[in-house]
PDB file of C-alpha atoms in Angstrom:
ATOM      1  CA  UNK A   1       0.000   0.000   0.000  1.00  0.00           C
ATOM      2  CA  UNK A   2       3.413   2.295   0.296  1.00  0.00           C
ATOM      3  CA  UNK A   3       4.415   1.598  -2.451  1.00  0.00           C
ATOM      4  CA  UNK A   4       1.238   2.297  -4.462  1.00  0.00           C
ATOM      5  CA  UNK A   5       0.776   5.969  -2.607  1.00  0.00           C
ATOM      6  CA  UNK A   6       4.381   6.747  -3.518  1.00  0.00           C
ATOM      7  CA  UNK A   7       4.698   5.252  -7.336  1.00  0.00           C
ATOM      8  CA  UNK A   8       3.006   5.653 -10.626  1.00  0.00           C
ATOM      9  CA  UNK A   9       4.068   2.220 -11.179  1.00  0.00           C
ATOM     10  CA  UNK A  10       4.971  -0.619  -9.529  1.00  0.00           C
ATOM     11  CA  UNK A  11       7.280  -3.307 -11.601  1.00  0.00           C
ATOM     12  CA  UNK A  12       7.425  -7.024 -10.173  1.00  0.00           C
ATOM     13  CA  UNK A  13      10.298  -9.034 -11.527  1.00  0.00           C
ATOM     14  CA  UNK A  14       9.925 -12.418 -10.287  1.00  0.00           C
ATOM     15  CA  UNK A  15      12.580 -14.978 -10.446  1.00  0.00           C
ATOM     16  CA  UNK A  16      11.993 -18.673 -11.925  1.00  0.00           C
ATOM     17  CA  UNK A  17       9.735 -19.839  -9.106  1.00  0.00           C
ATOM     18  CA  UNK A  18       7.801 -16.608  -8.118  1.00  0.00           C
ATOM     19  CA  UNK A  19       4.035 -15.677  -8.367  1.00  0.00           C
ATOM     20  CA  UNK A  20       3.101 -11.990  -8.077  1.00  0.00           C
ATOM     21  CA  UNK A  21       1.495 -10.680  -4.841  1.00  0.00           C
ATOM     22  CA  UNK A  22      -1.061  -9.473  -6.369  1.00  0.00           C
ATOM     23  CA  UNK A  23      -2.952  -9.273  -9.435  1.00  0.00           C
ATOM     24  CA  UNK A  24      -1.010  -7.773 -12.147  1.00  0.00           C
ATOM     25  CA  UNK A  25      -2.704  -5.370 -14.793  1.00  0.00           C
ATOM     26  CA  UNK A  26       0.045  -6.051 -17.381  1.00  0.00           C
ATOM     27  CA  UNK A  27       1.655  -9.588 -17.003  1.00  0.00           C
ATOM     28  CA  UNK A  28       4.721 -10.987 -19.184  1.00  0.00           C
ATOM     29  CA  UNK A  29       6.177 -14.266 -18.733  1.00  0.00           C
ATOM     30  CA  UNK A  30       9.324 -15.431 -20.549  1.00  0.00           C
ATOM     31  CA  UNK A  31       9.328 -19.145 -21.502  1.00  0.00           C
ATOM     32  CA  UNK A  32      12.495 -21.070 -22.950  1.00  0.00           C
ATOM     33  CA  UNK A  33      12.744 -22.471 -26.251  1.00  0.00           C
ATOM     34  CA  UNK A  34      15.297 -24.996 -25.137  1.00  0.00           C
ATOM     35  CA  UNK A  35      12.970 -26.035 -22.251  1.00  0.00           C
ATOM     36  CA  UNK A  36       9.867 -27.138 -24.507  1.00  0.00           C
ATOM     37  CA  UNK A  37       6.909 -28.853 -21.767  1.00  0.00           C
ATOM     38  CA  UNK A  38       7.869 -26.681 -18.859  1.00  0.00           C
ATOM     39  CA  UNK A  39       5.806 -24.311 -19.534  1.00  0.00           C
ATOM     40  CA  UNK A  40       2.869 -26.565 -18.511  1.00  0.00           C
ATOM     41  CA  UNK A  41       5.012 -29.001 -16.017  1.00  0.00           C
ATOM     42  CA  UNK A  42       6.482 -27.040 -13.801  1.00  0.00           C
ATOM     43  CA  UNK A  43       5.244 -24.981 -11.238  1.00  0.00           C
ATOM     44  CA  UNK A  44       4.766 -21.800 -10.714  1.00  0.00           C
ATOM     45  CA  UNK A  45       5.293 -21.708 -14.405  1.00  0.00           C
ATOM     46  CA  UNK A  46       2.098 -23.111 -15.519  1.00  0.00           C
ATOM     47  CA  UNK A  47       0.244 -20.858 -13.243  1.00  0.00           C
ATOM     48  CA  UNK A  48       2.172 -17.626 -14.827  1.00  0.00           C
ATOM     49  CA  UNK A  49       1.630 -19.130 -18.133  1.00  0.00           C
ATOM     50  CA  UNK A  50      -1.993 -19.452 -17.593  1.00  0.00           C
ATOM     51  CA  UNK A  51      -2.402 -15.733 -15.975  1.00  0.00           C
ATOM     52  CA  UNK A  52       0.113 -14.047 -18.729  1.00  0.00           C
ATOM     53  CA  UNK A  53      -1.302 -11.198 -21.157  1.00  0.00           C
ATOM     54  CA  UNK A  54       2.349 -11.779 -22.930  1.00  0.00           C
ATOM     55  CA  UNK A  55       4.333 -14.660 -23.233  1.00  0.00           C
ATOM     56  CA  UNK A  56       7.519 -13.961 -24.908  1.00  0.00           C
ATOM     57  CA  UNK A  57       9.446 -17.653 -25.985  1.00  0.00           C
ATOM     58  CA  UNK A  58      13.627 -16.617 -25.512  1.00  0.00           C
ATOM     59  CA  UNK A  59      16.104 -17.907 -27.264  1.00  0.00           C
ATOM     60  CA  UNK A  60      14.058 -18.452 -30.484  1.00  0.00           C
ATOM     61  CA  UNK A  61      17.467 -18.468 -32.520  1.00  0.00           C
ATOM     62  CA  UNK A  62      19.007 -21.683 -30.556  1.00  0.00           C
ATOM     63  CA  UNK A  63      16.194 -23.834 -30.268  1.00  0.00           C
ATOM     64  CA  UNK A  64      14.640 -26.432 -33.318  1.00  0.00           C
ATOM     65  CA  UNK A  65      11.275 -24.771 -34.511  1.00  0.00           C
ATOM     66  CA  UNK A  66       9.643 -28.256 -33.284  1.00  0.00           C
ATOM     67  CA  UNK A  67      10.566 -27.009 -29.853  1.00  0.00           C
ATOM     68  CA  UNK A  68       9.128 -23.222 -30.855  1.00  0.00           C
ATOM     69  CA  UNK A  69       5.846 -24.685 -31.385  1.00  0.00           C
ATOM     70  CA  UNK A  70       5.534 -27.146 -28.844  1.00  0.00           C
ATOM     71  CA  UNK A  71       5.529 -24.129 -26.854  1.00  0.00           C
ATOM     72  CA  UNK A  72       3.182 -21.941 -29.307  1.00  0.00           C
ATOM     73  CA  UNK A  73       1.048 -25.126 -29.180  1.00  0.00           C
ATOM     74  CA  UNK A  74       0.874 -25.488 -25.107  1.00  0.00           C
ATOM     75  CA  UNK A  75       0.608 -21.764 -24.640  1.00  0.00           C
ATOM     76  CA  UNK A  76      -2.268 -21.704 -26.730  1.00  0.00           C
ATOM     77  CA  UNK A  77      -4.307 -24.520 -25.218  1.00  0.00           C
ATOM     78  CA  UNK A  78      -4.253 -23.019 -21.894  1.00  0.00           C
ATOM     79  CA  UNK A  79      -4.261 -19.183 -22.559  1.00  0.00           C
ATOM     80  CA  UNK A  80      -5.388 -18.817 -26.022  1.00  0.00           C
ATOM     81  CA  UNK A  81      -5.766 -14.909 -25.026  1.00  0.00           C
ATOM     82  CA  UNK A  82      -2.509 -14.528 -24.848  1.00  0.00           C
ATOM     83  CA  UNK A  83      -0.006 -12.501 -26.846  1.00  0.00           C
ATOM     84  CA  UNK A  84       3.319 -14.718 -27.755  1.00  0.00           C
ATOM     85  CA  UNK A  85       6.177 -12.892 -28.836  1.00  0.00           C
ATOM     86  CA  UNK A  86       9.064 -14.683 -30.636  1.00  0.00           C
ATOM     87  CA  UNK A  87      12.407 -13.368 -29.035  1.00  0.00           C
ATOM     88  CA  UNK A  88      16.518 -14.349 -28.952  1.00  0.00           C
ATOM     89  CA  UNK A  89      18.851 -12.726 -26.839  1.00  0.00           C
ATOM     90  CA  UNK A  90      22.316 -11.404 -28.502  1.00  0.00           C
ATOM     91  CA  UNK A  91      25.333 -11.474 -26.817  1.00  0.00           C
ATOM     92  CA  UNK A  92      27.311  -8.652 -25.826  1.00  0.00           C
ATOM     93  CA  UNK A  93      30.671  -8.624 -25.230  1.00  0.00           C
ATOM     94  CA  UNK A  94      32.952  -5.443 -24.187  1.00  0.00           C
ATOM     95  CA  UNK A  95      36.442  -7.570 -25.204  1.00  0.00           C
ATOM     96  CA  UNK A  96      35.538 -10.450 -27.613  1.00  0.00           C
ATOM     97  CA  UNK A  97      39.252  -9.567 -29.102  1.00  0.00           C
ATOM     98  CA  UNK A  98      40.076 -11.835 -25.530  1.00  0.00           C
ATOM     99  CA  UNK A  99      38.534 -14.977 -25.936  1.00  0.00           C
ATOM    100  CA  UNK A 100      39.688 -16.224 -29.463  1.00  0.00           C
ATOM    101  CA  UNK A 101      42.343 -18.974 -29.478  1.00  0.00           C
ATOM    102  CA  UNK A 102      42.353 -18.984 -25.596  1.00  0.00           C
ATOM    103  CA  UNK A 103      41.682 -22.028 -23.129  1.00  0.00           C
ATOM    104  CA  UNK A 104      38.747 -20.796 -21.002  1.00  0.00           C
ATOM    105  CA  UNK A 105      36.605 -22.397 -17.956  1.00  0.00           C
ATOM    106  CA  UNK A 106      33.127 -21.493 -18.438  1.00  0.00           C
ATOM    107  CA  UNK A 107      31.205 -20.365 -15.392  1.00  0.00           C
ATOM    108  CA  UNK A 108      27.136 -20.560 -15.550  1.00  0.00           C
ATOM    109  CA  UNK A 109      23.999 -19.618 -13.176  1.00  0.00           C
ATOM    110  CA  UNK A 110      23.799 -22.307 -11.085  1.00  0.00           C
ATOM    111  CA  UNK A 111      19.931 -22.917 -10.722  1.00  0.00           C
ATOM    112  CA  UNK A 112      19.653 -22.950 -14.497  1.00  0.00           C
ATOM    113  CA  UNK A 113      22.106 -25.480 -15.462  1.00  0.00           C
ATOM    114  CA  UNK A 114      21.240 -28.204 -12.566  1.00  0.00           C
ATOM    115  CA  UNK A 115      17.768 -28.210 -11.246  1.00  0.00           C
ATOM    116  CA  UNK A 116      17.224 -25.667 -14.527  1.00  0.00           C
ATOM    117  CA  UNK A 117      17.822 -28.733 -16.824  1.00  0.00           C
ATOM    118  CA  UNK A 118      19.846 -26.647 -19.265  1.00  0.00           C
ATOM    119  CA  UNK A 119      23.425 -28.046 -20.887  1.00  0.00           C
ATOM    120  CA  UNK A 120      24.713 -24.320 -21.054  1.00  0.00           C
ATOM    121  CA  UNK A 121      23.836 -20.636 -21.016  1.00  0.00           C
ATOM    122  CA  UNK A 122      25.895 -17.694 -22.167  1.00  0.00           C
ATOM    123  CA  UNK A 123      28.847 -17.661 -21.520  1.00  0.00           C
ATOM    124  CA  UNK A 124      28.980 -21.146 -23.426  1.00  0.00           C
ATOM    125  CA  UNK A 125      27.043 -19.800 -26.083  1.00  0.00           C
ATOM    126  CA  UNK A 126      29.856 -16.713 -26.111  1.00  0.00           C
ATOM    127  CA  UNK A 127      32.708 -19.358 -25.984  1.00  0.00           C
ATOM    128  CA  UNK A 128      31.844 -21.256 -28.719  1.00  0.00           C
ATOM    129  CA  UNK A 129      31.165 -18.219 -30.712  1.00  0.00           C
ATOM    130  CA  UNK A 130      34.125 -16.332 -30.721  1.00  0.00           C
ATOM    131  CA  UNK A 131      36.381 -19.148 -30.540  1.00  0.00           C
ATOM    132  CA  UNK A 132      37.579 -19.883 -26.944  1.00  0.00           C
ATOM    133  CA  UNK A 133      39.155 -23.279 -26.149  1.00  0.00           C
ATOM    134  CA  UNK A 134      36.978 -25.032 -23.610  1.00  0.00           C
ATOM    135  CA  UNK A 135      38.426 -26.684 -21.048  1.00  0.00           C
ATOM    136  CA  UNK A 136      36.513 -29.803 -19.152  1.00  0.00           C
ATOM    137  CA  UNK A 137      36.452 -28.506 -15.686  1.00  0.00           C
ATOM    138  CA  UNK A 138      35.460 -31.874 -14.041  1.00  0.00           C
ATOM    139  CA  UNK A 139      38.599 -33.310 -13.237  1.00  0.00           C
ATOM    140  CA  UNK A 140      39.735 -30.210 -11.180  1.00  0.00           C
ATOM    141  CA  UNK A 141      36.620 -30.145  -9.204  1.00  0.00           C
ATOM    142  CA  UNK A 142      36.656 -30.057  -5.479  1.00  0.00           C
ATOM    143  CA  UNK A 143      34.643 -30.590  -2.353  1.00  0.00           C
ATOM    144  CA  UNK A 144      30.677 -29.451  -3.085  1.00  0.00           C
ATOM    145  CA  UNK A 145      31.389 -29.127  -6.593  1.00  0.00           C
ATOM    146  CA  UNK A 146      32.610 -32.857  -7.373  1.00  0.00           C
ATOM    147  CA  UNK A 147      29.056 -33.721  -5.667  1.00  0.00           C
ATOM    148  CA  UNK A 148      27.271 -31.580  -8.173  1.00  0.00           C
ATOM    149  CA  UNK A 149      29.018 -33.288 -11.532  1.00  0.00           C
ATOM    150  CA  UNK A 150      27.868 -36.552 -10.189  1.00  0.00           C
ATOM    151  CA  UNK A 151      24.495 -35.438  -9.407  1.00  0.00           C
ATOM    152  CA  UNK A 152      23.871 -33.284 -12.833  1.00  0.00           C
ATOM    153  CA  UNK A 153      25.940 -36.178 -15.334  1.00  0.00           C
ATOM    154  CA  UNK A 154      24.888 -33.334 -18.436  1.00  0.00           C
ATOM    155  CA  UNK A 155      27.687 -31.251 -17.085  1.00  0.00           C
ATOM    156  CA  UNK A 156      30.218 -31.048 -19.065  1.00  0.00           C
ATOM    157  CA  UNK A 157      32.268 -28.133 -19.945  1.00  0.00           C
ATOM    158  CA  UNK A 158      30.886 -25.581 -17.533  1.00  0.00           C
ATOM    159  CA  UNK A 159      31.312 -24.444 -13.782  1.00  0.00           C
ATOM    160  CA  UNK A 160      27.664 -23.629 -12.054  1.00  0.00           C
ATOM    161  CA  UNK A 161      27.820 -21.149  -9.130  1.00  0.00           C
ATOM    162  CA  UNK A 162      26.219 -22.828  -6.359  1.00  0.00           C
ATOM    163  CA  UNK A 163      28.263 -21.510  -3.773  1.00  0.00           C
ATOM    164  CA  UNK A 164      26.011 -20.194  -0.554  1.00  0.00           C
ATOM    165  CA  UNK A 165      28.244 -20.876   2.233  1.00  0.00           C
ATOM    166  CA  UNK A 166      31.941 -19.667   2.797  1.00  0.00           C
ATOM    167  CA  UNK A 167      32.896 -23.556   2.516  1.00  0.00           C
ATOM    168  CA  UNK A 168      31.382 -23.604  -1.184  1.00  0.00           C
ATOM    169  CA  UNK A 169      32.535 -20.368  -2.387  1.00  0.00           C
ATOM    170  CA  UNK A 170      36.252 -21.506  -0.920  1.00  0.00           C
ATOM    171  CA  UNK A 171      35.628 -25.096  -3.138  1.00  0.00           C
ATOM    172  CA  UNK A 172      34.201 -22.428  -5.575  1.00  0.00           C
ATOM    173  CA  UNK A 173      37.390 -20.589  -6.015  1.00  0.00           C
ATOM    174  CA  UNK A 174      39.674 -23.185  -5.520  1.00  0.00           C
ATOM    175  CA  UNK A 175      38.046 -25.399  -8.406  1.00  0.00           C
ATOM    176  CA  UNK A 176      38.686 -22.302 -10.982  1.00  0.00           C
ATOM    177  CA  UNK A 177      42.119 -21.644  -9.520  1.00  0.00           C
ATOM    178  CA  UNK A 178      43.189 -25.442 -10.508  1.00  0.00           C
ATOM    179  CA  UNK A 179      41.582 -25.586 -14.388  1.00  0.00           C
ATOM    180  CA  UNK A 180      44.563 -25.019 -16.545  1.00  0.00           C
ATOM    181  CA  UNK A 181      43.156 -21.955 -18.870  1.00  0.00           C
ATOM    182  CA  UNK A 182      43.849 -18.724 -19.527  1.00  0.00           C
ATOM    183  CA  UNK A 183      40.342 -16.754 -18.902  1.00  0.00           C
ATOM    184  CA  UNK A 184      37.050 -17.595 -16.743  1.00  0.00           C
ATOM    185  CA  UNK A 185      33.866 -16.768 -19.347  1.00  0.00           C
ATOM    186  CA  UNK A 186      31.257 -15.747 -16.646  1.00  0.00           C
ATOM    187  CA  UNK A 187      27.527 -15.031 -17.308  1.00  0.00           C
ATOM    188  CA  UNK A 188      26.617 -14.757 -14.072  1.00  0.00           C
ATOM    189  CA  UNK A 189      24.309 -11.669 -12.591  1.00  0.00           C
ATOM    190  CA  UNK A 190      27.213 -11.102 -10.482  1.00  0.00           C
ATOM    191  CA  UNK A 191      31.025  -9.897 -10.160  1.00  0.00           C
ATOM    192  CA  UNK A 192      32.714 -12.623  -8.620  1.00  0.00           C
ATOM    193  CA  UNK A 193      36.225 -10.849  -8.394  1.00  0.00           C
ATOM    194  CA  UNK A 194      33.650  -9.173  -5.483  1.00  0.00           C
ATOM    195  CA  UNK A 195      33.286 -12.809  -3.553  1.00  0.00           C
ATOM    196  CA  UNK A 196      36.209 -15.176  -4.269  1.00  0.00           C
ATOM    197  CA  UNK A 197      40.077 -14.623  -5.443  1.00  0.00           C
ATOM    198  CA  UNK A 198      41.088 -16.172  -8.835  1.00  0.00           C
ATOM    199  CA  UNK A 199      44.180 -16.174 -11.130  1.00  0.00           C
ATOM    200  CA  UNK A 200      42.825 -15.965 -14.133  1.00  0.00           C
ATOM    201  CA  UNK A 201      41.257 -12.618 -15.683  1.00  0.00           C
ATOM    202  CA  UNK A 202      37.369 -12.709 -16.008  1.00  0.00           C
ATOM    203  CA  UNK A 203      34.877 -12.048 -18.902  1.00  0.00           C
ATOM    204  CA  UNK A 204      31.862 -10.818 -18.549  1.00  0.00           C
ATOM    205  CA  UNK A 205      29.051 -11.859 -20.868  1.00  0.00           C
ATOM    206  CA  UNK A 206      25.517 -10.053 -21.438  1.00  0.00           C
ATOM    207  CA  UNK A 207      22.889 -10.660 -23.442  1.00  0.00           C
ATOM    208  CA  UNK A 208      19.724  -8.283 -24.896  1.00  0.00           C
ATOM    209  CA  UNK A 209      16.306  -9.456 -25.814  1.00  0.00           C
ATOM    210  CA  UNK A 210      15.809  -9.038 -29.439  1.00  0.00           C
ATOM    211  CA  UNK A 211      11.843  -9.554 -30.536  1.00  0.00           C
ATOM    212  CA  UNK A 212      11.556 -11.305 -33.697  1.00  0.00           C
ATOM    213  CA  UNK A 213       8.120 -10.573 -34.959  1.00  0.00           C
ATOM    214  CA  UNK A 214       5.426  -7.613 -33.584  1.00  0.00           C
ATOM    215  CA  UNK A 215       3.908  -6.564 -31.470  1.00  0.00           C
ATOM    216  CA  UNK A 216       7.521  -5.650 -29.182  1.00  0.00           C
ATOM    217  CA  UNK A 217       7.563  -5.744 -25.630  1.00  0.00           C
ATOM    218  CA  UNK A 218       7.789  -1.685 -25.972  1.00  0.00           C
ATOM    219  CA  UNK A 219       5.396  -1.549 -27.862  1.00  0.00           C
ATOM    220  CA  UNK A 220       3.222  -3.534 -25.518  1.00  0.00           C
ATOM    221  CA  UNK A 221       4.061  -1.789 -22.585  1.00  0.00           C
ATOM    222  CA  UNK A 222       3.202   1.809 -24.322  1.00  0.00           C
ATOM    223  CA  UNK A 223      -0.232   0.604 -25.585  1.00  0.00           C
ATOM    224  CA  UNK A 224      -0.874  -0.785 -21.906  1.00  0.00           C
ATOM    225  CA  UNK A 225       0.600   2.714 -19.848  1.00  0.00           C
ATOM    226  CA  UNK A 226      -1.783   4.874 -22.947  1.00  0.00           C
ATOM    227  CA  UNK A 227      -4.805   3.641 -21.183  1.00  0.00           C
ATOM    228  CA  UNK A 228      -3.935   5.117 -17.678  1.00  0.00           C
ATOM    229  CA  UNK A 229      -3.299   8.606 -19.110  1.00  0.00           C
ATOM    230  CA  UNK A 230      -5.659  10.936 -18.357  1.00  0.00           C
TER     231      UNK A 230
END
């Protein structure tokens, strides 16, 4: 009730297992192409699904079209009203000059790649695009870390950051510190020079929605905040 005395608008971002706390008048949801079926089997994604005005399917661009409309498909049996938007995200990188010819550990988002289901993310994606050497971080992996390998088997060539406690981010760091590359390729939300010590210089990747058919998510959102103008 603060909030809604003090703004003209209040933005939710929930996370991957958040409902809103209340009714939203304007609600997007952001399903993954290389996750087709989760969209109706997981929850609270089905229940987001079902309540979206927008559902925009990510990563368009590295997914099979069968997967694309799987999703179209589901989507439309249980919210025909909604609004699907065909999106991929580009990567950005400051120094891209870095990574070419280079050995590299790739570092992930944790939740994504293990409980998430997904191979890789980003910074793979990044790796593989402008030419890094990947090195297989699994031998070098210590303490929590070696438990998460043999839990998630479809690990491979990527470092998740799991690390909570000072005991994980100390496995964390020392796991990086061993692999025998040259760079760390992190697309993590976070600066992890901030957390943990490492020897090897980090890159950051990004990545920007890019819509790939109408009506955009601006476009969207300015037909929606028209209606509240007086």
């Amino acid at each position: 009730k603060i909030a809604e005395k003090k703004a003209d608008i209040i933005l939710w971002d929930g996370g991957n297992n958040d409902l809103p706390f209340y009714k939203p008048d304007l609600h997007i949801v952001v399903a993954d192409a290389l996750r087709p079926g989760q969209e109706i089997s997981t929850f609270p994604g089905e229940a987001n699904v079902r309540m979206a005005d927008v559902v925009v399917i990510n990563k368009v661009a590295e997914a099979s079209e069968e997967n694309v409309k799987i999703i179209e498909k589901n989507v439309r049996r249980i919210n025909p009203k909604a609004t699907i938007i065909r999106a991929t995200s580009d990567i950005i990188i400051d120094n891209p000059e870095l990574i070419k010819g280079r050995k590299a550990v790739i570092v992930e988002d944790g939740p994504t790649v293990t409980h998430g289901g997904l191979h890789f993310g980003a910074a793979y994606v990044a790796a593989k695009k402008f030419g890094a050497k990947i090195v297989d971080p699994r031998p070098y992996a210590v303490g929590y870390l070696k438990a998460v390998y043999e839990k998630y088997p479809h690990l491979k060539y990527i470092v998740p950051t799991l690390g909570y406690s000072l005991d994980q981010m100390k496995d964390f760091e020392e796991t990086l510190n061993k692999i025998p590359a040259e760079i760390i390729i992190s697309s993590t939300p976070f600066n992890m020079a901030n957390i943990i010590k490492v020897n090897k210089p980090i890159i950051h990747v990004k990545y920007e929605i890019r819509e790939l058919n109408r009506p955009t998510i601006s476009e969207i959102i300015e037909k929606f905040l028209n209606t509240f103008k007086k």
